[in-house]
Coordinates of C-alpha atoms and ligand atoms in Angstrom, one line a residue:
X1 CA 51.5 -71.6 48.6
X2 CA 47.8 -72.5 48.3
X3 CA 45.8 -75.1 50.2
X4 CA 46.2 -78.1 48.0
X5 CA 42.7 -79.3 48.7
X6 CA 40.7 -76.2 48.3
X7 CA 40.5 -74.6 44.9
X8 CA 40.0 -70.8 45.2
X9 CA 36.6 -69.6 44.2
X10 CA 37.6 -66.2 42.8
X11 CA 36.0 -65.3 39.5
X12 CA 38.8 -63.1 38.2
X13 CA 39.6 -64.6 34.8
X14 CA 43.4 -64.7 35.3
X15 CA 43.1 -66.6 38.6
X16 CA 43.9 -70.3 38.8
X17 CA 42.3 -73.0 40.9
X18 CA 45.7 -74.8 41.2
X19 CA 49.2 -74.1 40.2
X20 CA 49.3 -77.4 38.4
X21 CA 47.0 -80.2 37.2
X22 CA 48.6 -83.6 36.9
X23 CA 47.0 -86.3 34.8
X24 CA 47.5 -89.9 35.9
X25 CA 48.1 -91.6 39.2
X26 CA 50.9 -94.1 38.3
X27 CA 54.5 -93.9 39.3
X28 CA 54.8 -90.5 37.4
X29 CA 51.8 -88.7 38.8
X30 CA 52.4 -89.8 42.4
X31 CA 55.9 -88.5 42.5
X32 CA 54.9 -85.3 40.5
X33 CA 52.3 -84.2 43.0
X34 CA 54.7 -85.0 45.9
X35 CA 57.3 -82.9 44.2
X36 CA 54.9 -80.0 43.5
X37 CA 53.8 -80.0 47.1
X38 CA 57.4 -80.1 48.3
X39 CA 58.1 -77.0 46.1
X40 CA 55.1 -75.2 47.5
X41 CA 52.8 -75.5 44.6
X42 CA 49.2 -76.5 44.8
X43 CA 48.1 -79.4 42.6
X44 CA 45.1 -81.5 41.6
X45 CA 45.6 -84.9 40.1
X46 CA 43.0 -86.6 38.0
X47 CA 42.9 -90.4 37.4
X48 CA 40.5 -92.3 35.3
X49 CA 40.9 -95.5 37.4
X50 CA 39.3 -95.8 40.8
X51 CA 42.6 -95.7 42.7
X52 CA 46.3 -95.2 42.3
X53 CA 48.7 -97.5 40.4
X54 CA 48.5 -96.6 36.7
X55 CA 49.9 -99.6 34.8
X56 CA 49.9 -101.6 38.0
X57 CA 46.2 -100.7 38.7
X58 CA 45.0 -101.9 35.3
X59 CA 47.2 -104.9 34.4
X60 CA 46.0 -107.5 36.9
X61 CA 46.1 -110.4 34.5
X62 CA 47.4 -113.8 35.8
X63 CA 51.2 -113.8 36.1
X64 CA 51.6 -110.0 35.8
X65 CA 54.9 -108.9 37.2
X66 CA 57.7 -106.5 36.5
X67 CA 60.7 -107.4 34.3
X68 CA 63.0 -105.0 36.2
X69 CA 64.4 -106.1 39.6
X70 CA 62.3 -104.8 42.5
X71 CA 65.2 -103.2 44.3
X72 CA 65.7 -101.0 41.2
X73 CA 62.1 -100.7 39.9
X74 CA 61.1 -98.5 42.9
X75 CA 61.4 -94.9 44.0
X76 CA 64.7 -93.5 45.2
X77 CA 63.6 -90.0 46.2
X78 CA 63.1 -91.0 49.8
X79 CA 65.9 -92.9 51.5
X80 CA 63.6 -93.8 54.4
X81 CA 61.1 -95.3 51.9
X82 CA 63.6 -97.4 50.1
X83 CA 65.1 -98.6 53.4
X84 CA 61.7 -99.4 55.0
X85 CA 60.0 -101.2 52.1
X86 CA 60.8 -104.9 51.8
X87 CA 60.2 -106.6 48.4
X88 CA 59.4 -110.2 48.8
X89 CA 60.6 -111.4 45.4
X90 CA 63.5 -110.5 42.9
X91 CA 60.8 -109.4 40.4
X92 CA 57.8 -108.0 42.1
X93 CA 54.3 -109.2 41.2
X94 CA 51.6 -106.7 40.1
X95 CA 49.9 -107.1 43.4
X96 CA 53.0 -106.2 45.4
X97 CA 53.8 -103.2 43.2
X98 CA 50.3 -102.0 43.7
X99 CA 50.6 -102.4 47.5
X100 CA 53.8 -100.4 47.3
X101 CA 52.2 -97.5 45.4
X102 CA 49.3 -97.4 47.8
X103 CA 51.9 -97.3 50.6
X104 CA 53.7 -94.4 49.0
X105 CA 50.4 -92.6 48.5
X106 CA 49.4 -93.0 52.1
X107 CA 52.9 -92.5 53.6
X108 CA 53.3 -89.1 51.9
X109 CA 49.6 -88.2 52.3
X110 CA 49.0 -87.7 48.5
X111 CA 45.5 -88.9 48.3
X112 CA 43.8 -85.6 49.2
X113 CA 45.2 -84.1 46.0
X114 CA 43.6 -86.8 43.8
X115 CA 40.3 -87.3 42.1
X116 CA 39.6 -90.8 40.9
X117 CA 37.1 -92.2 38.3
X118 CA 37.6 -89.0 36.4
X119 CA 38.8 -88.9 32.8
X120 CA 40.5 -85.7 31.6
X121 CA 38.9 -85.0 28.3
X122 CA 40.4 -81.6 27.4
X123 CA 43.2 -79.2 28.2
X124 CA 42.9 -75.9 26.5
X125 CA 45.5 -73.1 26.7
X126 CA 44.4 -69.5 27.2
X127 CA 47.0 -67.4 25.5
X128 CA 45.7 -64.2 27.0
X129 CA 45.8 -65.3 30.6
X130 CA 48.6 -67.9 30.2
X131 CA 46.6 -70.6 31.9
X132 CA 45.3 -74.1 31.1
X133 CA 41.7 -75.1 31.5
X134 CA 41.4 -78.8 32.2
X135 CA 38.0 -80.4 31.5
X136 CA 36.9 -83.8 32.7
X137 CA 34.0 -86.2 32.0
X138 CA 32.7 -85.4 35.5
X139 CA 32.1 -81.8 34.6
X140 CA 35.2 -80.3 36.2
X141 CA 36.7 -77.2 34.6
X142 CA 39.8 -76.3 36.6
X143 CA 42.4 -73.6 35.7
X144 CA 46.0 -74.1 36.3
X145 CA 49.3 -72.5 35.2
X146 CA 50.9 -75.9 34.5
X147 CA 49.4 -79.0 33.0
X148 CA 51.6 -82.1 33.5
X149 CA 50.7 -85.3 31.7
X150 CA 51.7 -88.5 33.6
X151 CA 49.6 -90.6 31.3
X152 CA 52.0 -93.4 30.8
X153 CA 53.6 -95.0 27.7
X154 CA 51.4 -98.1 27.6
X155 CA 48.0 -97.0 28.9
X156 CA 45.7 -97.3 25.9
X157 CA 44.9 -101.0 25.1
X158 CA 44.3 -102.2 21.6
X159 CA 41.7 -104.8 21.0
X160 CA 41.9 -105.3 17.2
X161 CA 38.7 -104.9 15.4
X162 CA 38.0 -108.7 15.1
X163 CA 34.9 -109.3 13.0
X164 CA 32.2 -111.0 15.1
X165 CA 33.6 -110.1 18.5
X166 CA 30.3 -108.7 19.6
X167 CA 28.6 -112.0 18.8
X168 CA 30.9 -114.1 21.0
X169 CA 28.7 -116.1 23.4
X170 CA 31.4 -116.6 26.0
X171 CA 33.4 -114.2 28.2
X172 CA 36.3 -112.1 26.8
X173 CA 38.9 -110.0 28.6
X174 CA 41.8 -107.7 27.7
X175 CA 44.7 -108.2 29.9
X176 CA 44.9 -104.5 30.6
X177 CA 41.3 -104.4 31.9
X178 CA 41.4 -107.4 34.1
X179 CA 38.5 -107.9 36.6
X180 CA 39.6 -107.1 40.1
X181 CA 37.9 -110.2 41.4
X182 CA 40.0 -112.4 39.0
X183 CA 38.7 -114.9 36.5
X184 CA 38.1 -118.6 37.3
X185 CA 39.3 -120.6 34.3
X186 CA 38.6 -124.0 35.9
X187 CA 36.7 -126.4 33.5
X188 CA 36.9 -123.8 30.7
X189 CA 38.4 -123.9 27.2
X190 CA 40.4 -120.7 27.0
X191 CA 41.9 -118.9 24.0
X192 CA 44.7 -116.4 24.4
X193 CA 45.5 -114.1 21.5
X194 CA 48.9 -112.4 21.7
X195 CA 52.3 -113.7 22.6
X196 CA 54.2 -110.5 23.6
X197 CA 55.4 -109.9 27.2
X198 CA 51.9 -110.0 28.5
X199 CA 50.8 -113.2 26.8
X200 CA 54.1 -114.9 27.7
X201 CA 53.6 -114.1 31.4
X202 CA 49.9 -115.1 31.5
X203 CA 49.9 -118.3 29.4
X204 CA 51.8 -120.5 31.9
X205 CA 49.5 -119.4 34.7
X206 CA 46.2 -119.7 32.8
X207 CA 47.3 -123.2 31.7
X208 CA 47.5 -124.3 35.3
X209 CA 43.8 -124.1 35.8
X210 CA 42.1 -124.0 32.4
X211 CA 40.6 -127.3 31.1
X212 CA 42.3 -126.5 27.8
X213 CA 44.3 -123.5 26.6
X214 CA 44.7 -122.6 22.9
X215 CA 47.3 -120.0 22.2
X216 CA 46.8 -118.1 18.9
X217 CA 50.2 -116.9 17.9
X218 CA 50.8 -114.6 15.0
X219 CA 54.5 -113.9 15.6
X220 CA 56.8 -116.1 17.7
X221 CA 58.7 -114.1 20.4
X222 CA 62.0 -114.5 22.1
X223 CA 61.8 -115.1 25.8
X224 CA 64.4 -116.1 28.3
X225 CA 63.9 -117.3 31.9
X226 CA 63.4 -114.5 34.5
X227 CA 64.7 -116.7 37.3
X228 CA 62.4 -115.0 39.7
X229 CA 62.4 -116.2 43.3
X230 CA 62.2 -115.0 46.9
X231 CA 64.3 -111.9 47.6
X232 CA 67.8 -112.8 48.6
X233 CA 68.0 -111.2 52.0
X234 CA 71.8 -111.1 52.0
X235 CA 71.8 -109.3 48.6
X236 CA 69.1 -106.9 49.8
X237 CA 71.1 -106.1 53.0
X238 CA 74.2 -105.4 50.9
X239 CA 72.2 -103.0 48.5
X240 CA 70.5 -101.3 51.4
X241 CA 73.9 -100.7 53.2
X242 CA 74.6 -98.2 50.4
X243 CA 71.4 -97.8 48.5
X244 CA 72.2 -94.3 47.4
X245 CA 75.6 -95.4 46.0
X246 CA 73.9 -98.4 44.2
X247 CA 71.4 -96.0 42.6
X248 CA 74.0 -93.5 41.6
X249 CA 76.1 -96.1 39.8
X250 CA 73.0 -97.5 38.0
X251 CA 71.9 -94.0 37.0
X252 CA 74.8 -93.8 34.5
X253 CA 74.4 -97.3 33.0
X254 CA 72.8 -98.0 29.6
X255 CA 69.3 -98.7 30.8
X256 CA 69.5 -97.1 34.3
X257 CA 69.9 -100.4 35.9
X258 CA 72.5 -102.7 37.3
X259 CA 73.3 -104.0 33.8
X260 CA 76.8 -103.0 32.9
X261 CA 78.5 -103.3 29.5
X262 CA 82.1 -104.0 30.1
X263 CA 83.9 -101.8 27.5
X264 CA 87.1 -103.8 27.9
X265 CA 85.3 -107.1 27.3
X266 CA 85.7 -108.9 24.0
X267 CA 83.4 -108.6 21.0
X268 CA 81.3 -111.7 20.2
X269 CA 83.5 -113.2 17.5
X270 CA 86.8 -112.5 19.2
X271 CA 86.2 -115.6 21.3
X272 CA 85.8 -119.2 20.3
X273 CA 82.5 -120.8 19.7
X274 CA 82.9 -123.0 22.8
X275 CA 83.5 -119.9 24.9
X276 CA 80.5 -118.1 23.4
X277 CA 78.2 -121.1 24.1
X278 CA 79.5 -121.2 27.7
X279 CA 78.7 -117.5 28.1
X280 CA 75.2 -117.9 26.6
X281 CA 74.6 -120.8 28.9
X282 CA 75.5 -118.7 31.9
X283 CA 73.2 -115.9 30.6
X284 CA 70.4 -118.4 30.3
X285 CA 71.0 -119.7 33.9
X286 CA 71.4 -116.2 35.3
X287 CA 68.1 -115.0 33.7
X288 CA 66.9 -111.4 33.4
X289 CA 68.3 -109.3 30.6
X290 CA 71.8 -110.8 30.8
X291 CA 72.0 -111.6 27.1
X292 CA 72.1 -107.9 26.2
X293 CA 75.5 -107.6 27.8
X294 CA 76.9 -111.1 27.0
X295 CA 79.5 -109.4 24.8
X296 CA 80.4 -105.8 24.2
X297 CA 78.6 -105.8 20.8
X298 CA 75.7 -108.1 21.7
X299 CA 73.0 -105.4 21.4
X300 CA 74.5 -103.6 18.5
X301 CA 75.9 -106.0 15.9
X302 CA 73.6 -107.9 13.7
X303 CA 75.9 -110.9 13.4
X304 CA 76.4 -111.0 17.2
X305 CA 72.7 -110.9 17.6
X306 CA 72.2 -113.7 15.2
X307 CA 74.5 -115.8 17.3
X308 CA 72.4 -115.1 20.5
X309 CA 69.2 -115.7 18.5
X310 CA 70.4 -119.1 17.3
X311 CA 71.3 -120.1 20.8
X312 CA 67.8 -119.2 22.1
X313 CA 66.1 -120.9 19.2
X314 CA 68.1 -124.1 20.1
X315 CA 67.0 -123.8 23.7
X316 CA 63.4 -123.6 22.6
X317 CA 64.0 -126.7 20.5
X318 CA 65.4 -128.5 23.5
X319 CA 62.6 -127.6 25.8
X320 CA 59.5 -128.1 23.6
X321 CA 59.0 -131.8 23.1
X322 CA 56.7 -131.7 20.0
X323 CA 59.0 -130.8 17.1
X324 CA 56.3 -128.9 15.0
X325 CA 55.3 -126.8 18.0
X326 CA 58.9 -126.1 18.8
X327 CA 59.6 -124.9 15.3
X328 CA 56.5 -122.6 15.4
X329 CA 57.8 -121.1 18.7
X330 CA 61.2 -120.3 17.3
X331 CA 61.2 -116.6 16.2
X332 CA 62.4 -115.7 12.7
X333 CA 63.5 -112.1 13.7
X334 CA 66.6 -111.4 15.8
X335 CA 66.6 -111.2 19.6
X336 CA 67.3 -107.5 20.0
X337 CA 64.7 -105.9 17.7
X338 CA 61.6 -106.5 19.8
X339 CA 61.3 -105.8 23.5
X340 CA 62.8 -108.9 25.1
X341 CA 60.4 -111.0 27.2
X342 CA 61.2 -112.7 30.4
X343 CA 59.2 -115.7 31.6
X344 CA 58.7 -118.5 34.1
X345 CA 58.1 -121.8 32.3
X346 CA 56.7 -120.3 29.1
X347 CA 58.1 -122.8 26.6
X348 CA 57.7 -125.7 29.1
X349 CA 53.9 -124.9 29.1
X350 CA 53.6 -126.2 25.5
X351 CA 54.5 -129.7 26.8
X352 CA 51.3 -129.8 28.9
X353 CA 48.6 -132.0 27.4
X354 CA 46.0 -129.2 28.0
X355 CA 47.9 -126.6 25.8
X356 CA 47.7 -126.2 22.0
X357 CA 49.5 -123.7 19.9
X358 CA 47.5 -122.4 16.9
X359 CA 49.7 -120.8 14.3
X360 CA 47.9 -117.7 12.8
X361 CA 50.9 -116.2 11.2
X362 CA 49.5 -116.5 7.7
X363 CA 45.9 -115.4 8.2
X364 CA 45.7 -113.8 11.7
X365 CA 42.6 -114.4 13.7
X366 CA 40.1 -114.4 10.8
X367 CA 36.8 -114.0 12.8
X368 CA 35.1 -114.5 16.1
X369 CA 31.9 -116.4 16.1
X370 CA 29.3 -117.1 18.8
X371 CA 31.3 -120.1 19.9
X372 CA 35.0 -119.3 19.3
X373 CA 37.8 -118.2 17.0
X374 CA 38.2 -118.9 13.4
X375 CA 41.8 -119.3 12.2
X376 CA 43.1 -121.0 9.1
X377 CA 39.5 -121.7 8.2
X378 CA 38.9 -123.8 11.3
X379 CA 36.6 -122.8 14.1
X380 CA 38.1 -123.3 17.6
X381 CA 35.4 -123.6 20.2
X382 CA 36.1 -121.5 23.3
X383 CA 34.4 -120.6 26.6
X384 CA 36.6 -117.6 27.1
X385 CA 39.0 -115.4 25.1
X386 CA 41.9 -113.4 26.6
X387 CA 43.3 -110.7 24.4
X388 CA 46.9 -109.9 25.2
X389 CA 47.1 -107.7 22.1
X390 CA 49.1 -104.8 23.4
X391 CA 48.8 -101.0 23.4
X392 CA 48.7 -97.8 21.4
X393 CA 52.0 -96.8 22.9
X394 CA 53.4 -93.4 23.8
X395 CA 50.9 -91.1 22.0
X396 CA 47.7 -93.1 22.6
X397 CA 47.0 -91.6 26.0
X398 CA 47.8 -88.1 24.9
X399 CA 46.0 -88.1 21.6
X400 CA 42.7 -89.1 23.2
X401 CA 42.6 -85.9 25.2
X402 CA 41.7 -82.7 23.3
X403 CA 44.9 -80.8 24.1
X404 CA 45.1 -77.4 22.5
X405 CA 48.0 -75.0 22.7
X406 CA 48.7 -71.6 21.1
X407 CA 46.4 -70.6 18.2
X408 CA 44.1 -73.5 19.4
X409 CA 46.5 -75.9 17.7
X410 CA 45.5 -79.5 18.6
X411 CA 48.4 -81.6 19.8
X412 CA 47.1 -84.6 17.9
X413 CA 47.1 -82.5 14.7
X414 CA 50.6 -81.3 15.3
X415 CA 51.6 -84.9 15.8
X416 CA 49.6 -86.4 12.9
X417 CA 52.9 -87.6 11.2
X418 CA 54.4 -88.7 14.6
X419 CA 55.1 -87.0 17.9
X420 CA 57.3 -83.9 18.0
X421 CA 58.9 -82.9 21.3
X422 CA 62.1 -81.6 22.7
X423 CA 63.6 -84.2 25.1
X424 CA 60.1 -85.8 25.4
X425 CA 59.3 -83.1 28.0
X426 CA 57.8 -80.3 26.0
X427 CA 56.3 -79.5 22.6
X428 CA 56.6 -76.2 20.8
X429 CA 53.3 -74.2 20.9
X430 CA 52.2 -75.8 24.1
X431 CA 53.6 -73.6 26.9
X432 CA 53.7 -74.9 30.4
X433 CA 52.6 -78.4 29.3
X434 CA 55.0 -81.1 30.3
X435 CA 54.9 -84.8 29.5
X436 CA 56.5 -87.2 32.0
X437 CA 58.5 -89.8 30.0
X438 CA 56.9 -88.4 26.9
X439 CA 57.6 -89.4 23.3
X440 CA 61.2 -88.7 22.4
X441 CA 62.5 -89.5 25.9
X442 CA 64.1 -92.9 26.8
X443 CA 61.0 -94.0 28.8
X444 CA 60.4 -97.7 28.1
X445 CA 64.0 -98.2 27.0
X446 CA 65.4 -97.6 30.5
X447 CA 64.2 -98.3 34.0
X448 CA 60.8 -96.6 33.9
X449 CA 60.9 -95.4 37.5
X450 CA 64.3 -93.9 37.2
X451 CA 63.2 -92.1 34.0
X452 CA 60.1 -90.8 35.8
X453 CA 62.1 -89.5 38.7
X454 CA 64.6 -87.8 36.4
X455 CA 61.7 -86.1 34.5
X456 CA 59.9 -85.0 37.6
X457 CA 63.1 -83.7 39.2
X458 CA 63.8 -81.8 35.9
X459 CA 60.3 -80.3 35.8
X460 CA 60.6 -79.3 39.5
X461 CA 63.9 -77.6 38.9
X462 CA 62.5 -75.8 35.9
X463 CA 59.5 -74.5 37.8
X464 CA 61.9 -73.3 40.5
X465 CA 64.0 -71.6 37.9
X466 CA 60.9 -69.8 36.5
X467 CA 59.7 -68.7 39.9
X468 CA 63.2 -67.3 40.8
X469 CA 63.3 -65.3 37.7
X470 CA 59.7 -64.3 37.5
X471 CA 58.9 -66.2 34.2
X472 CA 55.3 -67.1 33.5
X473 CA 55.8 -69.6 30.7
X474 CA 58.3 -72.2 29.4
X475 CA 58.1 -73.9 26.0
X476 CA 60.4 -75.9 23.7
X477 CA 61.7 -73.9 20.7
X478 CA 60.8 -75.1 17.3
X479 CA 64.5 -75.3 16.4
X480 CA 65.4 -77.5 19.5
X481 CA 62.4 -79.7 18.8
X482 CA 63.2 -80.2 15.1
X483 CA 66.8 -81.1 16.0
X484 CA 65.7 -83.4 18.7
X485 CA 63.2 -85.3 16.5
X486 CA 66.1 -85.9 14.1
X487 CA 68.4 -87.1 16.9
X488 CA 65.8 -89.5 18.1
X489 CA 65.5 -91.0 14.6
X490 CA 69.3 -91.2 13.9
X491 CA 70.0 -92.7 17.4
X492 CA 67.5 -95.5 16.7
X493 CA 68.9 -96.1 13.2
X494 CA 72.3 -97.0 14.9
X495 CA 70.6 -99.9 16.8
X496 CA 68.9 -103.2 15.9
X497 CA 65.5 -102.0 17.1
X498 CA 64.6 -101.0 13.6
X499 CA 65.4 -104.4 12.2
X500 CA 61.8 -105.6 12.6
X501 CA 58.3 -104.4 13.2
X502 CA 57.6 -103.5 16.8
X503 CA 55.4 -101.2 19.0
X504 CA 58.3 -98.8 19.6
X505 CA 57.7 -97.6 16.0
X506 CA 53.9 -97.9 16.1
X507 CA 53.9 -100.9 13.8
X508 CA 51.2 -102.7 15.9
X509 CA 48.5 -100.1 15.4
X510 CA 46.9 -100.0 11.9
X511 CA 47.1 -96.5 10.5
X512 CA 49.5 -95.2 13.1
X513 CA 52.4 -93.1 11.6
X514 CA 55.6 -95.2 11.6
X515 CA 58.6 -93.8 13.3
X516 CA 60.8 -94.9 16.2
X517 CA 59.5 -93.0 19.3
X518 CA 61.7 -93.4 22.3
X519 CA 65.3 -92.1 22.5
X520 CA 67.6 -95.0 22.7
X521 CA 70.6 -93.7 24.7
X522 CA 69.7 -93.1 28.4
X523 CA 73.2 -92.1 29.6
X524 CA 73.6 -89.6 26.7
X525 CA 70.0 -88.4 27.3
X526 CA 70.7 -87.6 30.9
X527 CA 73.8 -85.6 30.0
X528 CA 71.8 -83.6 27.4
X529 CA 69.2 -82.8 29.9
X530 CA 71.8 -81.7 32.4
X531 CA 73.6 -79.6 29.8
X532 CA 70.4 -77.9 28.8
X533 CA 69.8 -76.8 32.4
X534 CA 73.5 -75.7 32.8
X535 CA 73.1 -73.6 29.7
X536 CA 70.2 -71.6 31.1
X537 CA 67.7 -74.1 29.7
X538 CA 69.0 -74.0 26.1
X539 CA 66.3 -75.1 23.7
X540 CA 63.5 -73.6 25.8
X541 CA 61.9 -70.2 25.5
X542 CA 60.7 -68.4 28.7
X543 CA 58.4 -65.4 28.9
Ligands
LIG601 P1 52.7 -106.6 22.5 O1 54.2 -106.8 22.9 O2 52.4 -105.5 21.6 O3 52.2 -108.0 22.1 C1 50.9 -108.0 21.5 C2 50.7 -109.4 20.9 O4 49.4 -109.5 20.4 C3 51.7 -109.8 19.8 O5 52.0 -111.2 19.9 C4 50.9 -109.5 18.6 O6 51.3 -110.2 17.5 C5 49.5 -110.0 19.0 N1 48.5 -109.4 18.2 C6 48.1 -108.1 18.1 N2 47.1 -108.0 17.3 C7 46.8 -109.3 16.8 C8 45.9 -109.8 15.9 N3 45.0 -109.0 15.2 N4 45.9 -111.1 15.7 C9 46.7 -111.9 16.3 N5 47.7 -111.5 17.2 C10 47.7 -110.2 17.4 O7 51.9 -106.3 23.9 P2 52.1 -106.7 25.4 O8 52.5 -108.2 25.4 O9 51.0 -106.3 26.2 O10 53.4 -106.0 25.8 C11 53.6 -104.6 25.5 C12 54.7 -104.0 26.4 O11 54.2 -103.9 27.7 C13 55.9 -104.9 26.5 O12 56.7 -105.0 25.4 C14 56.5 -104.3 27.7 O13 57.2 -103.2 27.4 C15 55.3 -104.0 28.6 N6 55.0 -105.1 29.5 C16 55.9 -105.2 30.5 C17 55.8 -106.3 31.3 C18 56.8 -106.4 32.4 O14 57.6 -105.6 32.8 N7 56.7 -107.5 33.0 C19 54.8 -107.2 31.2 C20 53.9 -107.0 30.2 C21 54.0 -106.0 29.3 P3 52.4 -109.6 16.5 O15 53.7 -109.7 17.2 O16 52.3 -110.4 15.2 O17 52.0 -108.2 16.2

């Protein structure tokens, strides 16, 4: 094992500075460097932010919080950690998750392995010496056997190329690059562009202080109440009494959380309308993602989903007082085809006298002027604009690094028609390069932290396997990769995710190749990964 803090200074061309370089200090990168150190490997982590946190470092917008319950959206690799840490709310705020990640970093003394304010610009594979050279904007050029990308699925923000943005005389912000000192909206006329999960979380909070808030909505979204609140201490104690058992049960569930589909339960239309309405009412009151398991076929059948969608549309109609505004807020697509949003008082916010909904479904935001936004030919004067316009998901953070594998093949060229990986972990022609929750793995379709831990554990085991057998490189085979790309596509086609445009398929980024990126079936995915290991890493070549 090498000293993790001191790269060796030897000039021998085949020598490495570290066993592994890890890119990104979010949930994935932190656990990866912990795991590498546990296994006796030296590691250097680069992070472009000034501190740890990844998603939770950047997304500091008002109202930012997690949609997965705190007791599940957290690490399980350390029993002491999960017993000691106390979450204050059912769904943790961004600030609390960031405190947690800082605690993890300090508790396990990970910081010495990290370099912040450093953007990795290139990762070039040297076929002769079987090493990666990682270059950064700070001038680093470090050599490592393994290069592990923990760059996240939603890390590259998109601010559409609005004509005139540079002329805007007020302040503008993207929710993903929120000022650390916060933004004071008091006395200001604020415009929010974007009504996905981020917009839906931030709009009610911004409305509380802004003089006036105008929401520019292109597509109405389904959202249901999160029902967040202070942590139920009795429930927490019950979970902590057998945390490992709770985690183990959730691990095999559809989204790696305590959301269980009862296979013996009826299908939607096997029960009366009155019974269905009572069930949906319970889901609405329970909050969270309960609609997805209302009935056995809720997430899979179009007709079942229409039923849920109609119920939620009716709820929006009941909540929003102004009939025209209510109608504009009622989505036309079905509930299960876009990522469901959870909120606190989102639809209620439109009843406030200081909030106006501006429908831009026909023309989009046409232009930005010195004084505001032009939509439907009307100029809306604004002091401040908030863009909650989303991300270049999955591939954005990888494609902006010049990653070159064998024969100097650029990853972004290989992926020009869409990402190609085996299991979202490895791509043929890129030996010893791993992607944590990479394209083709369940990632955002399951509990992200569980997916991250599963990948890091898998990578750790693979490294161990190689060390035991004296292998120098590992790489997905072309055949395994081709088969897997096909499996990812066919699995998505069996769901309702492909029933409308969404960022899972790259539809939100102009010019991006269309194709459903994540693998939809977490329990099956876990079994496939386990089977590959049991079968001497079938689908991977070792040298
Ligand atoms: P998003 O879901 O992609 O939403 C972007 C919004 O911006 C959409 O309403 C989109 O409208 C709008 N938009 C984009 N370009 C526009 C344009 N040129 N003119 C007008 N409107 C435009 O992005 P997000 O809300 O940041 O969420 C992304 C994902 O991050 C979520 O789905 C979720 O997975 C994750 N997230 C999680 C949490 C959480 O756990 N609590 C919170 C926030 C985000 P269209 O729909 O018409 O394209």
